[in-house]
Coordinates of C-alpha atoms in Angstrom, one line a residue:
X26 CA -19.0 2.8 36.9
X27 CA -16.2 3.9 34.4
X28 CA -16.3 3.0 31.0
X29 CA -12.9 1.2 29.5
X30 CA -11.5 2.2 26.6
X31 CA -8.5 0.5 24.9
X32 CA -6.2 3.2 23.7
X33 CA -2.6 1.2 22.6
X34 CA -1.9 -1.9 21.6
X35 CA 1.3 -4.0 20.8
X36 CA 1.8 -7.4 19.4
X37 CA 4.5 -10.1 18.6
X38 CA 2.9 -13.3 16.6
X39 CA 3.6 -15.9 14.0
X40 CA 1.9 -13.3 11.8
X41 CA 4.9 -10.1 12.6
X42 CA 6.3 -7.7 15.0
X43 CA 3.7 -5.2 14.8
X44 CA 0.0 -4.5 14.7
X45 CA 0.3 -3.2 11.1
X46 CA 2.3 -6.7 10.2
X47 CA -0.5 -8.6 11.8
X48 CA -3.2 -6.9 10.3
X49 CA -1.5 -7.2 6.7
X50 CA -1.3 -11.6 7.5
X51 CA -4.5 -11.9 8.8
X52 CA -6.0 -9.9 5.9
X53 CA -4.3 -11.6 2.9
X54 CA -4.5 -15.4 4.9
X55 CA -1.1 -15.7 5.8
X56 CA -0.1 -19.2 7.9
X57 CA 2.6 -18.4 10.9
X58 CA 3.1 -22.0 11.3
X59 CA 6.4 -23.4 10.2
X60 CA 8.6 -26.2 10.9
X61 CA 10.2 -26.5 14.1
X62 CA 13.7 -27.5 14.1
X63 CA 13.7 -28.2 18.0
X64 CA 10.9 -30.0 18.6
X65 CA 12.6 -32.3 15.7
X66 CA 15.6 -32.3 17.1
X67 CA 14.2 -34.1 20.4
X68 CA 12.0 -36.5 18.2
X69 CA 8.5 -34.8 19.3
X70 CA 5.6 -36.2 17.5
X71 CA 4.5 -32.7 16.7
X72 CA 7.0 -30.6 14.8
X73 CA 5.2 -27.6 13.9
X74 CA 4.7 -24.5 15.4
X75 CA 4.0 -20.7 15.1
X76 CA 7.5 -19.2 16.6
X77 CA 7.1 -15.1 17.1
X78 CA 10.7 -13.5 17.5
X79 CA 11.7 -14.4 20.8
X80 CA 14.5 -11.6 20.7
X81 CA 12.7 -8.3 19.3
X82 CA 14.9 -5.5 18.7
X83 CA 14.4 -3.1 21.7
X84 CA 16.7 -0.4 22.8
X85 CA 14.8 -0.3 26.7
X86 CA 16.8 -4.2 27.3
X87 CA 20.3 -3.1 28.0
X88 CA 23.0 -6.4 28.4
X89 CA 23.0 -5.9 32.1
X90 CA 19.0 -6.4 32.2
X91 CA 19.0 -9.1 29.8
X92 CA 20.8 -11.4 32.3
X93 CA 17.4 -12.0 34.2
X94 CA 15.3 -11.5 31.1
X95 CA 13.8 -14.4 29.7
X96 CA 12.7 -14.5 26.0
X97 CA 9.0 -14.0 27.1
X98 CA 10.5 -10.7 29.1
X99 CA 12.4 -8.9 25.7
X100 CA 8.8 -10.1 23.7
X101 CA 6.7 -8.6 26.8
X102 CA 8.9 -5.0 26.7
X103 CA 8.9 -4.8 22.6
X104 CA 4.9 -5.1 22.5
X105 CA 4.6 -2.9 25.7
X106 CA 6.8 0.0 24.1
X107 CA 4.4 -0.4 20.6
X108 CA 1.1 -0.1 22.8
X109 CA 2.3 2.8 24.6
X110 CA 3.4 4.8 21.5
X111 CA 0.0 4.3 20.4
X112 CA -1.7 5.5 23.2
X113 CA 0.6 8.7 22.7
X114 CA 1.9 8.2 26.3
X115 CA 5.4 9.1 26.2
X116 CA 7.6 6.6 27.7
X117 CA 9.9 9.4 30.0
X118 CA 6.1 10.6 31.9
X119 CA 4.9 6.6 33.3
X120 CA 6.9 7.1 36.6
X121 CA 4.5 9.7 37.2
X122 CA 1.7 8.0 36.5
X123 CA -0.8 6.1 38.4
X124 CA -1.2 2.7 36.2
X125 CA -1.5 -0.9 37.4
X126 CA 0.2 -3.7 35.2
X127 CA -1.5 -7.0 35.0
X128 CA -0.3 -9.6 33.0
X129 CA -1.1 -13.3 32.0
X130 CA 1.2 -15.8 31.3
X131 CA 0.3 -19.6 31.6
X132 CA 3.7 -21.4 32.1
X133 CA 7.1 -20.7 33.7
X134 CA 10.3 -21.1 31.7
X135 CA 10.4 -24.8 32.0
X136 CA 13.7 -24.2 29.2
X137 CA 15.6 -22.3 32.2
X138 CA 14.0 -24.5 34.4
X139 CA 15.4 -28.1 33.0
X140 CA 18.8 -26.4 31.6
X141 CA 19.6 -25.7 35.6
X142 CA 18.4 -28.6 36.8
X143 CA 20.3 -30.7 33.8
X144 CA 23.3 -28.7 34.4
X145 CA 23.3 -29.8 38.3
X146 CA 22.8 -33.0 38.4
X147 CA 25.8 -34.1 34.9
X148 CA 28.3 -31.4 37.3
X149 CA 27.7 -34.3 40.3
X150 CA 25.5 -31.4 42.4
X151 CA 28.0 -28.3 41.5
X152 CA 25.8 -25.4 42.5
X153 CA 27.6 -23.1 40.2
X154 CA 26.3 -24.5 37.3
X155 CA 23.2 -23.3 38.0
X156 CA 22.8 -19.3 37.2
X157 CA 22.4 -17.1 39.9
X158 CA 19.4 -15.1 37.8
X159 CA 18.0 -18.2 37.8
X160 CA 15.1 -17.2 40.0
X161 CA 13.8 -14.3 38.3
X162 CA 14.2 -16.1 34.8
X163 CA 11.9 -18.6 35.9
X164 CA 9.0 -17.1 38.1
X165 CA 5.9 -16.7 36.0
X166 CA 5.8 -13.2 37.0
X167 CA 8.9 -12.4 35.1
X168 CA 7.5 -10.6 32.2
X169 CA 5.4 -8.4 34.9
X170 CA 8.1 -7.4 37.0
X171 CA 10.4 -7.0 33.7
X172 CA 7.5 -4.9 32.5
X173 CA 7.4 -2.6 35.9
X174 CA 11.1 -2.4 36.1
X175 CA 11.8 -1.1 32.1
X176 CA 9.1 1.1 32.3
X177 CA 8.9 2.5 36.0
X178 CA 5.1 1.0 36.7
X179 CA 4.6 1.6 39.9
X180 CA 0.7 0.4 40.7
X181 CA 0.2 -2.5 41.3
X182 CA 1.3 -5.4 39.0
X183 CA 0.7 -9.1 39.4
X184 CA 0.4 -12.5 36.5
X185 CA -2.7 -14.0 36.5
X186 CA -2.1 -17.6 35.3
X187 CA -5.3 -19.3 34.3
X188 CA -3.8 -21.8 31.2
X189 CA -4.9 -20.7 27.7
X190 CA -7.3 -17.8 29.3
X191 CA -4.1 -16.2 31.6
X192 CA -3.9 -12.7 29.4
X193 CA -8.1 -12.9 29.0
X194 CA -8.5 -13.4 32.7
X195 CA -5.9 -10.5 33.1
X196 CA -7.9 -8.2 30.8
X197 CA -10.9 -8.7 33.0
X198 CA -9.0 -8.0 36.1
X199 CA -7.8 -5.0 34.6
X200 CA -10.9 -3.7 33.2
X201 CA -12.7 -4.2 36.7
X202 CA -9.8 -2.0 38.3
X203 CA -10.9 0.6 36.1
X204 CA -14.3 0.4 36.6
X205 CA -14.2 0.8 40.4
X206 CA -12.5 3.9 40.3
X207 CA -9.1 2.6 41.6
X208 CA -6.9 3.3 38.5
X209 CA -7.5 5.6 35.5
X210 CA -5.3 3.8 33.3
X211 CA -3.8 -0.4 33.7
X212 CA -1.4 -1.9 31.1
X213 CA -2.6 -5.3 30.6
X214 CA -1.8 -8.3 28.5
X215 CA 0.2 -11.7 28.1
X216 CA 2.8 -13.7 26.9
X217 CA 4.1 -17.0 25.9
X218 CA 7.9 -18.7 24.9
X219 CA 7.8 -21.9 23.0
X220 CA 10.2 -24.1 23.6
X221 CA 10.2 -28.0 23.4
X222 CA 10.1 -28.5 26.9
X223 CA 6.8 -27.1 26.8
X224 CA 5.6 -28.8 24.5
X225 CA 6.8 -32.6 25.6
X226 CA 3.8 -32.5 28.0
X227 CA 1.3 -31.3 25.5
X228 CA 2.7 -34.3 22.9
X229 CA 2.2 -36.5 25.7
X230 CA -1.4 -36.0 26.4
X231 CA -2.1 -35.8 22.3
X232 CA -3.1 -32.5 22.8
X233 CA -0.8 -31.2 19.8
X234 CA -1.8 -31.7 15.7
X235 CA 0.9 -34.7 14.1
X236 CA -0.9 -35.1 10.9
X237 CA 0.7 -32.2 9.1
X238 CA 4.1 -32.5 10.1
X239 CA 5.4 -32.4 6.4
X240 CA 2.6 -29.6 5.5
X241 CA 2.8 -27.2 8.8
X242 CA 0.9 -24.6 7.2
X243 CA -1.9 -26.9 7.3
X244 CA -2.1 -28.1 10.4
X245 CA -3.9 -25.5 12.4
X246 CA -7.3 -26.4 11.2
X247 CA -10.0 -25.2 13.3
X248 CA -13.4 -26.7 12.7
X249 CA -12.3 -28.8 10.0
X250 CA -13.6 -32.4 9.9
X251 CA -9.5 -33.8 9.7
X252 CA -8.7 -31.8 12.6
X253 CA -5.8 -33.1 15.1
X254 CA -5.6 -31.0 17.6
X255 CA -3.4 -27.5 18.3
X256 CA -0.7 -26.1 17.2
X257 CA 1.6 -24.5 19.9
X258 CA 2.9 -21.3 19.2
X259 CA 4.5 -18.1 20.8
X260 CA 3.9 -14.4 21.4
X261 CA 2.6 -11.5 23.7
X262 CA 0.1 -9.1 23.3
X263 CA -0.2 -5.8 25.1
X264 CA -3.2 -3.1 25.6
X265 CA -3.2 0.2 27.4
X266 CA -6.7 0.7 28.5
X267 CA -8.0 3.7 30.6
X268 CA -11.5 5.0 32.2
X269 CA -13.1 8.1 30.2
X270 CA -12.0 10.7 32.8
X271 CA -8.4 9.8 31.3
X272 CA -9.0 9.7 27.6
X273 CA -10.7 12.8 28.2
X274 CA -8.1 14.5 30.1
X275 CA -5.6 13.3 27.6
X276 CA -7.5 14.8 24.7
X277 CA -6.5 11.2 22.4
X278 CA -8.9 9.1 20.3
X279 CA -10.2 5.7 21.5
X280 CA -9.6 2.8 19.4
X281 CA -12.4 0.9 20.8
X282 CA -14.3 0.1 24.2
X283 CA -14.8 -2.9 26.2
X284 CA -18.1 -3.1 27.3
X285 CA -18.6 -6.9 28.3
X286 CA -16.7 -8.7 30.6
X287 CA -17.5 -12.3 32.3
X288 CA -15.7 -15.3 33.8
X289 CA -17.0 -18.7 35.0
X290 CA -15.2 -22.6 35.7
X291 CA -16.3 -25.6 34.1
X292 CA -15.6 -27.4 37.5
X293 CA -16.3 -30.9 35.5
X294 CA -12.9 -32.0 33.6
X295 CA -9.3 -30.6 33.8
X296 CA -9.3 -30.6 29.8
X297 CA -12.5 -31.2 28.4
X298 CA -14.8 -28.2 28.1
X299 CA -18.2 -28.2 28.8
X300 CA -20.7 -26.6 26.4
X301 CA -23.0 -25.3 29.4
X302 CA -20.5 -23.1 30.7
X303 CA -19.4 -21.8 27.7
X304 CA -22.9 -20.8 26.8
X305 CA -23.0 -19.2 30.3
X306 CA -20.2 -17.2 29.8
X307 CA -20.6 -15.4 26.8
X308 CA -24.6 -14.6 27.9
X309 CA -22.9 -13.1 31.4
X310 CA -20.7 -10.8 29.5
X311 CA -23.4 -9.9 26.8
X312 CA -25.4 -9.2 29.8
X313 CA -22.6 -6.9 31.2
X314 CA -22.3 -5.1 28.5
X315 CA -26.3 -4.1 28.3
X316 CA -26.3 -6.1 24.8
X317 CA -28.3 -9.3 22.9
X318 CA -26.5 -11.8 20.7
X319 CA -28.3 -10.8 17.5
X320 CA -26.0 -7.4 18.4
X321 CA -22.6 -9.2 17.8
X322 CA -21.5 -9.4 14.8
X323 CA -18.4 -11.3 14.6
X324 CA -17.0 -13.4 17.4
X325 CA -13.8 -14.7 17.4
X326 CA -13.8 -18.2 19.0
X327 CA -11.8 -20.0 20.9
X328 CA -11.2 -22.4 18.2
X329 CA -8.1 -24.3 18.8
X330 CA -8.9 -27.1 16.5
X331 CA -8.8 -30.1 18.7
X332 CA -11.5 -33.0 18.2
X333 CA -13.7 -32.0 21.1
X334 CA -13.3 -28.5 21.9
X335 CA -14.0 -27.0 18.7
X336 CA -17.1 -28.8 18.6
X337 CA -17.8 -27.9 22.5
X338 CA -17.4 -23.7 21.4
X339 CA -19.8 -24.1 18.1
X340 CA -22.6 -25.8 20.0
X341 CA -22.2 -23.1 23.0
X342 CA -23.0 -20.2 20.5
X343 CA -25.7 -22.0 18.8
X344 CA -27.4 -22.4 21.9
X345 CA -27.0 -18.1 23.0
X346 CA -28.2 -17.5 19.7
X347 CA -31.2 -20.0 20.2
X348 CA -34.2 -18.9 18.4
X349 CA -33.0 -15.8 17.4
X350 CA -32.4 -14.5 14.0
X351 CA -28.6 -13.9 14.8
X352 CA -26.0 -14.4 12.4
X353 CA -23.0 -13.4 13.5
X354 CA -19.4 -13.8 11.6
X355 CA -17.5 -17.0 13.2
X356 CA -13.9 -17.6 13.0
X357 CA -11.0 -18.7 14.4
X358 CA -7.7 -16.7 14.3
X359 CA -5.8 -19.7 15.2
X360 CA -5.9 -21.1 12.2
X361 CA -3.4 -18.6 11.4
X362 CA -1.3 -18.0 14.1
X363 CA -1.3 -21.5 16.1
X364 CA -2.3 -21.0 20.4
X365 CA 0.0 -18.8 21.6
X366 CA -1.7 -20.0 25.2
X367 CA -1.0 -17.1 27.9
X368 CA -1.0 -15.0 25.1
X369 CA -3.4 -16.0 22.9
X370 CA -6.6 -14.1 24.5
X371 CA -4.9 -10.5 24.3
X372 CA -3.8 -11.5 21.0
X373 CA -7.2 -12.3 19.9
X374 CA -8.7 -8.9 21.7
X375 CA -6.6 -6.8 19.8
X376 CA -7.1 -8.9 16.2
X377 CA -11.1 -8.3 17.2
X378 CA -9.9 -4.9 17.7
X379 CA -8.1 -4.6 14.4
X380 CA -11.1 -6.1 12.3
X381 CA -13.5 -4.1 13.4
X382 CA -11.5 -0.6 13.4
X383 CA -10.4 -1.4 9.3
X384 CA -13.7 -3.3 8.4
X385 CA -12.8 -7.1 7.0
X386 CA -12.8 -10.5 8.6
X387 CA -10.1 -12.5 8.4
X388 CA -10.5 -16.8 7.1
X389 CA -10.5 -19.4 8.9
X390 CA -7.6 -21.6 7.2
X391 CA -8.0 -25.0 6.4
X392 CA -11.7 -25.1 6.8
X393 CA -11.8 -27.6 3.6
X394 CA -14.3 -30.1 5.4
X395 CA -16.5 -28.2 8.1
X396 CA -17.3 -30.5 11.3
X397 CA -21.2 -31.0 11.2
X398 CA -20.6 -28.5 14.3
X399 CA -20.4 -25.7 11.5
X400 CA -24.0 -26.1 10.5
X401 CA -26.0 -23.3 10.6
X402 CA -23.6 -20.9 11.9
X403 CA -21.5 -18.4 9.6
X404 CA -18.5 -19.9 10.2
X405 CA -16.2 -17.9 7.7
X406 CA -13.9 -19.5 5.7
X407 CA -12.3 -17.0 3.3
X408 CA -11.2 -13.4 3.8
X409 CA -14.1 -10.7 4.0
X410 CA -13.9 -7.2 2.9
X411 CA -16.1 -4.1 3.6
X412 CA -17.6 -5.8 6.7
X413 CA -18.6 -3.0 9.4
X414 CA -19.8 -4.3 13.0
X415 CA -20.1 -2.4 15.8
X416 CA -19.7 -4.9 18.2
X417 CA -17.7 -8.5 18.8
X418 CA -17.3 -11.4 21.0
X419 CA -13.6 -13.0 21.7
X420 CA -13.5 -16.3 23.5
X421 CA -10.9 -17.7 25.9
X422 CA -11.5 -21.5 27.2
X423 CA -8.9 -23.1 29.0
X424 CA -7.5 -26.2 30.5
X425 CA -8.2 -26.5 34.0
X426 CA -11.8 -25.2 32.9
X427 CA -11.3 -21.3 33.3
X428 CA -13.4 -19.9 30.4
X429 CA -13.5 -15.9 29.8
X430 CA -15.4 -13.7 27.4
X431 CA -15.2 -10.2 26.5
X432 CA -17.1 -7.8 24.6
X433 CA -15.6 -4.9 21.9
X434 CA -17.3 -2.1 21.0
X435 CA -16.9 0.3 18.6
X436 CA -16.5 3.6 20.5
X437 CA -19.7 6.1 19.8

């Protein structure tokens, strides 16, 4: 079985346009939530939310291709082109290669979606109101086959949509291609717009934080007793990984290795998580990658900061770590950054990623009450510095029950 290494990464959050910028916020504490002018403008209960630049500067988006490329497409490209450059693969030579694309992306472009629809029916059922690009603007493959056409992929290349664990269940996917031999190399990741039509549906099942509206950088507050629930947010992460045979032939330097990969279904509620699978999940994926839990030492959680889940996620990891004398470093990135859902589990890959390679931990904001959940477990609640682990444990639980875990390792 092939080993995975990760070899490039690209990212677009609240935080900044680049892995440097994100590294730089997460290390100083910096909140990407803001106010959000739209969501106000419809009267949503929620008005806060962590917006990544929806229209990144990239020269590979011409005006002809923008006319079927959605927001979540130009983000998509703009991270893709940053992973690649650091993998050293130059852009001209991916024809040539043989590389699979899978992406993750949770929702279509319900914007696009209600604009064409709105425009119909006030014309009295014109069809030319509605754009003829319609179609590929809204198909939650978009990104992918944006992704395939900029940059001349030509494995296979699919979305895997699995709510808040789409680019986590696409990492898997990808990792598992690798490892039976069928691809040397897979460009993998996710991405997520915000826009308010989104997030009407998430206000209307409560899901979304309201008590912070005049305070947005303190309403993503993971694990805190005053908790509201999430904050919705935007962005796309991207990772080139490839088997050993390629980082070999290539001659480049690994930034790390996945070792650990596992996936499971609560198969109980279509929001609530359920502690026993969660457990479940992150012992299948230690078990994958041939390590204990008193090994890990830091795990970024799922940690969205709504009444139940967080709760749900700290009571899972209590019982892996059992009787043991673990201690691993808890946190949740989200308190930074808001849930960038199909985005958010490559996003938290490569912050794992990022942490481990430069050796700090980043806070979890707005812990100024810790839920009783938070007892006996590390949970960390300012920055950390001159923190080495070898290996870590990112979380992905999502509506619908779909819970992934994967396993970073520092590459020996």
């Amino acid at each position: 079985m092939e080993r995975v290494f990760i070899t490039g990464r690209g990212l677009l959050t609240p935080l900044g346009n680049s892995v440097r910028a994100n590294e730089e916020a997460l290390r100083s504490g910096k909140s990407g939530i803001t106010f959000n002018q739209s969501f106000a403008d419809v009267q949503l209960d929620s008005t806060v939310g962590g917006l990544a630049e929806h229209d990144p500067q990239t020269e590979l988006i011409d005006r002809k291709t923008k006319r079927f490329c959605p927001p979540a497409g130009v983000m998509s490209v703009a991270a893709a082109e940053e992973a690649f450059k650091e993998a050293g693969i130059a852009l001209e030579d991916i024809p040539d290669m043989k590389m699979a694309l899978v992406g993750g992306q949770a929702a279509s472009n319900t914007k696009e979606v209600h604009e064409n629809a709105s425009g119909y029916l006030s014309s009295n059922f014109r069809l030319r109101t509605v754009s003829p690009f319609a179609v590929p603007r809204i198909m939650p493959s978009s990104s992918v086959s944006i992704l395939s056409l900029i940059f001349g992929i030509k494995g296979e290349s699919y979305d895997v949509s699995a709510a808040c664990a789409s680019s986590a269940m696409a990492i898997l996917q990808a990792v598992r291609l690798i490892r039976s031999g069928e691809y040397d190399m897979v460009m993998t990741g996710g991405v997520e717009q915000l826009d308010w039509q989104t997030a009407l549906g998430f206000c209307a099942c409560r899901a979304l934080s309201t008590h912070y509206n005049d305070a947005p950088e303190k309403a993503s507050r993971p694990f805190d007793r005053n908790r509201d629930g999430f904050v919705l947010s935007s962005g796309a992460a991207y990772l080139v990984l490839e088997s050993e045979r390629s980082v070999k032939a290539r001659g480049v330097t690994p930034i790390c290795e996945i070792t650990g990969i596992a996936a499971n279904s609560n198969a109980k509620d279509m929001v609530v998580p359920d502690a026993k699978a969660s457990a479940a999940v992150m012992r299948n994926a230690l078990k994958d990658a041939g390590l204990d839990i008193s090994d890990i030492g830091y795990i970024n959680t799922h940690g969205t900061a709504t009444p139940v889940g967080d709760s749900v996620e700290l009571n899972a990891i209590k019982a892996v770590i059992g009787d043991s004398n673990a201690r691993p470093a808890i946190n949740s990135t989200k308190s930074q950054t808001g849930h960038m859902v199909g985005a958010t589990g490559a996003a938290e890959v490569i912050f794992s990623t990022i942490m481990m390679d430069k050796e700090f931990i980043s806070p979890t904001l707005n812990l100024e009450d810790p839920d009783e959940s938070c007892a006996g477990l590390d949970v960390v609640q300012s920055a950390r510095e001159n923190v080495r682990f070898d290996h870590a444990l990112s979380n992905s639980f999502a509506f619908g029950g779909s819970n992934a875990c994967i396993v970073i390792s520092r590459c020996k």
